[in-house]
Amino acid sequence: MGTAWNRRNALLAWVALGLAIGTALALTDRALAARIVWSAAALPVALHVGLAAAQALAGGRVGVDVIALAAILGAAALDEAAAAAVVALMVAGGEALEDWAQGRAKRSLTALAARAPRRAARLAEGTVEEIDAAAIRPGDTLLVRPGETVPADGTLADAEAVLDESALTGEPLPRRLRTGAELRSGAVNAGAAFRMRATASAEASTYAAIVRLAEQAAASRAPLTRLADRFAVVFIAATAVVSGLAWVFSGDPVRALAVLVVATPCPLILAAPIALVAGVGRAAARGIVVKGAGVIERLARIRIVLFDKTGTLTPGRPRLAAIETVPGLRREAALRLAAALAQGSTHPVSAALVAAARERGLAVPAPEAAAETAGGGLSGHVDGQAVLLGSEGFLRERGLAPPETLAIAASLAVAGSVAWLAVGGRVVAAFVMADGLRPEVRRTVRRLRALGVERIGLVTGDRGEAAAPVAAVLRLDAVHAGVSPAGKIAAVHEERARGTVAMVGDGVNDAPALAAADVGIAMGAHGTAAAAEAADAVLLVDRVDRAAEAMAIARRSRAIAIQAIVLGMALSGIAMGFAAFGHLPPLIGALVQEAIDVAAILFALTALRPGRDDVAPAPLPDEAGLADRVAEHAGLRRLAERLREGAEAVGDGPESLRALATLEADLRAELLPHQAEEEQALYPAAARRLGGRDPMGPLIRMHAEIEALCRRLASLLHLAEQQDGWNGASAELRRTLFALEALLTLHLAAEEEALAELASEAR
């Protein structure tokens, strides 16, 4: 590349100098000397073009370079040396402009390699040792100073670090991380110095893999370039016909020369690949590494998208979805016992139970004599009671069966798995676990539909009972459940019969399907190296909506490439008509064609800018309080659970009034102020960002309904506390509590989805 670039620039300098000297000689009435200088300037370019045309022909391609060659040689033969020099300048300048444009388009990719860490500071026996990044080994303690790049993957050893990950993810705002957080190489320290423990060598770390992917992306030739070559064959034939007819009907070979001059070099061979490479650069700036312009071209034609489930549509971490208990046992009491025993295991379900208990502020005691049965469950003692926690099979092996009162838990098993709790030889609770959808998934599916994707499906190794609810919520068109890696390949081939297929996945078991699809897209932030290597595009941000963004970028880039081809050919065709009728002499025609080339290439570079559909709303300012309001949602969800418990407790009679009064007071103290804060600061700021007449209207209407139900609850409690008032109020009290719980749960979900794009993490 460097040698070719130097040769092209040397040719450009030679032609420009010769044209300038020849022009000066012509202005001093030394016409013969001027023609000699102009011809001398043009002939080396003709030789360069001739060799390139011969190489292309040997490779089975015919390019419009042959028109440029004919124009230069024809101009020299017809004593139009000035036109020959201008055409030569046009060719050399076009190649130099192409180099500049591709460099501009690839800037985001080359910037990745330029920022690769070269040195690192290793802490050893209390001293700081400067080493090459290549010398980093797993287990090394490294010091990352302000402004330095994290040299290898690792974990944070200090209390806090502030990292700028914009080069990796496109996120403009720094992230604040705590002790033990995972660090990825390539991020820049935007705060104070911190220590980290390397978990991989620099070569095996995230940033090195990204650089390798970027190098692959920078060295490809797009299929659309071959499409441009096919256009070139048609264009050459049309040029030959028009120039021949112009000569025949006018009897003047200069007119034929003028047609050749305005027809070359056709901007389609420059503009089309530049637009696609610009798409690669645009994607890289958004944290999407696309392995070449050819992938951009294929991605733009995708009609079917298949998603893996675990780790792609879902975070891959189970969470507590519901708790069912026998009468007389409160849900929080059951969770406290389960979480206590779960502390003796590292299983994801155990971790989810412990996390749920901590979120609720429960004091979890330490278990005694905890023992784990692999693949089954846990046994031990908590508060002096014998406790079992595990699958239904684990409990049945010990002679315990869930009672009929917990049948609801079994029916909810489609949401995920169920962990059963037994205390004192009796099954008392069921914990329904679910791997919830990523918050951006619904919006991703809607955007894919808007982009013209005709079919969206799910391909997963999970059982059909777990996959069906996901497909139903997302309104997917196909579900391939319970399939092996080979089965995923078969699913891809089956869907390919309907159109071009993209596969999105993250795990080792997804790698074969990613390779089999027309375009494989890997979740690279936390996915496996095997998936990233097999895929055609890698999402460096742990957000599945970047897959839809990659498709939007690809479609816009391909559209611009085709528009640039049409623009260049149309303008050249018009100019050829003027030249054929004698209205454009060769010299003026050469200048016109140069302007056409520049216009087409600059138009192709617009693919670097975000399109109308690519621009997400700017994140809200801190004073809007979005982060604080979302953080309060965890407490409000617990409040919704208490509403359900309160409704169930109504059946206990007037004894539940005290707990219900406490619940109503908490609604006034927590929920209503939360809604008032949202309407005062958050919603107005969000409305300005989202646009439209009243984007927050539905959420405000929900607020009003929730407030009305809270007032109704207070009135009913007041009535129930009166003498003989319980019998008249209890049924309506129960309905009001259930209605309030349902509306509050729905409102929290709707609000989070509506505001998801306005959070800084979404950028």
mmCIF file of N, CA and C in Angstrom, residues 282 286 443 447 451 548-549 552-553 556 606 608-619 689-691 757-758 762-763:
data_model
loop_
_atom_site.group_PDB
_atom_site.id
_atom_site.type_symbol
_atom_site.label_atom_id
_atom_site.label_comp_id
_atom_site.label_asym_id
_atom_site.label_seq_id
_atom_site.Cartn_x
_atom_site.Cartn_y
_atom_site.Cartn_z
ATOM 1 N N ARG A 282 -17.863 3.733 9.676
ATOM 2 C CA ARG A 282 -18.996 4.205 10.481
ATOM 3 C C ARG A 282 -19.377 3.161 11.528
ATOM 4 N N ARG A 286 -19.113 3.004 15.991
ATOM 5 C CA ARG A 286 -20.233 2.670 16.861
ATOM 6 C C ARG A 286 -19.999 1.367 17.626
ATOM 7 N N ARG A 443 -37.041 -3.415 21.351
ATOM 8 C CA ARG A 443 -36.794 -2.306 20.419
ATOM 9 C C ARG A 443 -35.965 -2.778 19.227
ATOM 10 N N ARG A 447 -37.054 -2.528 15.300
ATOM 11 C CA ARG A 447 -36.231 -1.810 14.328
ATOM 12 C C ARG A 447 -35.886 -2.698 13.143
ATOM 13 N N LEU A 451 -36.601 -2.003 9.221
ATOM 14 C CA LEU A 451 -35.546 -2.011 8.207
ATOM 15 C C LEU A 451 -35.869 -2.941 7.041
ATOM 16 N N ALA A 548 -28.972 -4.461 14.898
ATOM 17 C CA ALA A 548 -29.879 -3.703 14.029
ATOM 18 C C ALA A 548 -29.204 -2.444 13.512
ATOM 19 N N GLU A 549 -28.385 -1.821 14.351
ATOM 20 C CA GLU A 549 -27.677 -0.624 13.908
ATOM 21 C C GLU A 549 -26.682 -0.961 12.799
ATOM 22 N N ALA A 552 -28.603 -1.203 9.658
ATOM 23 C CA ALA A 552 -29.003 0.117 9.164
ATOM 24 C C ALA A 552 -27.831 0.816 8.476
ATOM 25 N N ILE A 553 -26.644 0.720 9.080
ATOM 26 C CA ILE A 553 -25.448 1.322 8.480
ATOM 27 C C ILE A 553 -25.151 0.665 7.141
ATOM 28 N N ARG A 556 -27.647 1.721 4.399
ATOM 29 C CA ARG A 556 -27.413 3.091 3.945
ATOM 30 C C ARG A 556 -26.147 3.171 3.095
ATOM 31 N N THR A 606 -20.431 10.460 2.104
ATOM 32 C CA THR A 606 -21.520 10.768 3.035
ATOM 33 C C THR A 606 -21.933 9.538 3.838
ATOM 34 N N LEU A 608 -20.116 8.036 5.726
ATOM 35 C CA LEU A 608 -19.456 8.162 7.023
ATOM 36 C C LEU A 608 -20.342 8.848 8.049
ATOM 37 N N ARG A 609 -21.296 9.647 7.583
ATOM 38 C CA ARG A 609 -22.158 10.379 8.493
ATOM 39 C C ARG A 609 -23.359 9.526 8.880
ATOM 40 N N PRO A 610 -23.888 9.713 10.079
ATOM 41 C CA PRO A 610 -25.085 8.952 10.455
ATOM 42 C C PRO A 610 -26.274 9.354 9.606
ATOM 43 N N GLY A 611 -27.070 8.377 9.239
ATOM 44 C CA GLY A 611 -28.280 8.654 8.484
ATOM 45 C C GLY A 611 -29.400 9.109 9.393
ATOM 46 N N ARG A 612 -30.512 9.443 8.780
ATOM 47 C CA ARG A 612 -31.647 9.929 9.556
ATOM 48 C C ARG A 612 -32.110 8.897 10.572
ATOM 49 N N ASP A 613 -32.082 7.611 10.176
ATOM 50 C CA ASP A 613 -32.552 6.555 11.072
ATOM 51 C C ASP A 613 -31.477 6.091 12.048
ATOM 52 N N ASP A 614 -30.218 6.539 11.840
ATOM 53 C CA ASP A 614 -29.124 6.079 12.698
ATOM 54 C C ASP A 614 -28.953 6.930 13.945
ATOM 55 N N VAL A 615 -29.519 8.123 13.949
ATOM 56 C CA VAL A 615 -29.251 9.066 15.025
ATOM 57 C C VAL A 615 -30.186 8.786 16.196
ATOM 58 N N ALA A 616 -29.625 8.281 17.277
ATOM 59 C CA ALA A 616 -30.418 8.059 18.487
ATOM 60 C C ALA A 616 -30.480 9.358 19.279
ATOM 61 N N PRO A 617 -31.546 9.551 20.064
ATOM 62 C CA PRO A 617 -31.624 10.774 20.866
ATOM 63 C C PRO A 617 -30.429 10.887 21.805
ATOM 64 N N ALA A 618 -29.992 12.112 22.048
ATOM 65 C CA ALA A 618 -28.869 12.331 22.958
ATOM 66 C C ALA A 618 -29.267 11.915 24.370
ATOM 67 N N PRO A 619 -28.328 11.383 25.161
ATOM 68 C CA PRO A 619 -28.663 11.000 26.541
ATOM 69 C C PRO A 619 -29.096 12.210 27.347
ATOM 70 N N ARG A 689 -36.154 15.422 24.111
ATOM 71 C CA ARG A 689 -35.240 14.558 23.370
ATOM 72 C C ARG A 689 -35.986 13.680 22.364
ATOM 73 N N LEU A 690 -37.118 13.132 22.783
ATOM 74 C CA LEU A 690 -37.826 12.185 21.934
ATOM 75 C C LEU A 690 -38.587 12.866 20.809
ATOM 76 N N GLY A 691 -39.019 14.098 21.023
ATOM 77 C CA GLY A 691 -39.771 14.805 19.989
ATOM 78 C C GLY A 691 -41.206 14.316 19.914
ATOM 79 N N GLU A 757 -33.450 4.440 25.406
ATOM 80 C CA GLU A 757 -32.538 5.078 24.462
ATOM 81 C C GLU A 757 -31.946 6.367 24.996
ATOM 82 N N LEU A 758 -32.544 6.934 26.049
ATOM 83 C CA LEU A 758 -32.079 8.212 26.573
ATOM 84 C C LEU A 758 -31.061 8.045 27.687
ATOM 85 N N ALA A 762 -26.941 3.724 26.608
ATOM 86 C CA ALA A 762 -27.439 3.377 25.285
ATOM 87 C C ALA A 762 -26.641 3.988 24.180
ATOM 88 N N ARG A 763 -25.712 4.808 24.496
ATOM 89 C CA ARG A 763 -24.927 5.481 23.466
ATOM 90 C C ARG A 763 -23.634 4.769 23.206
#
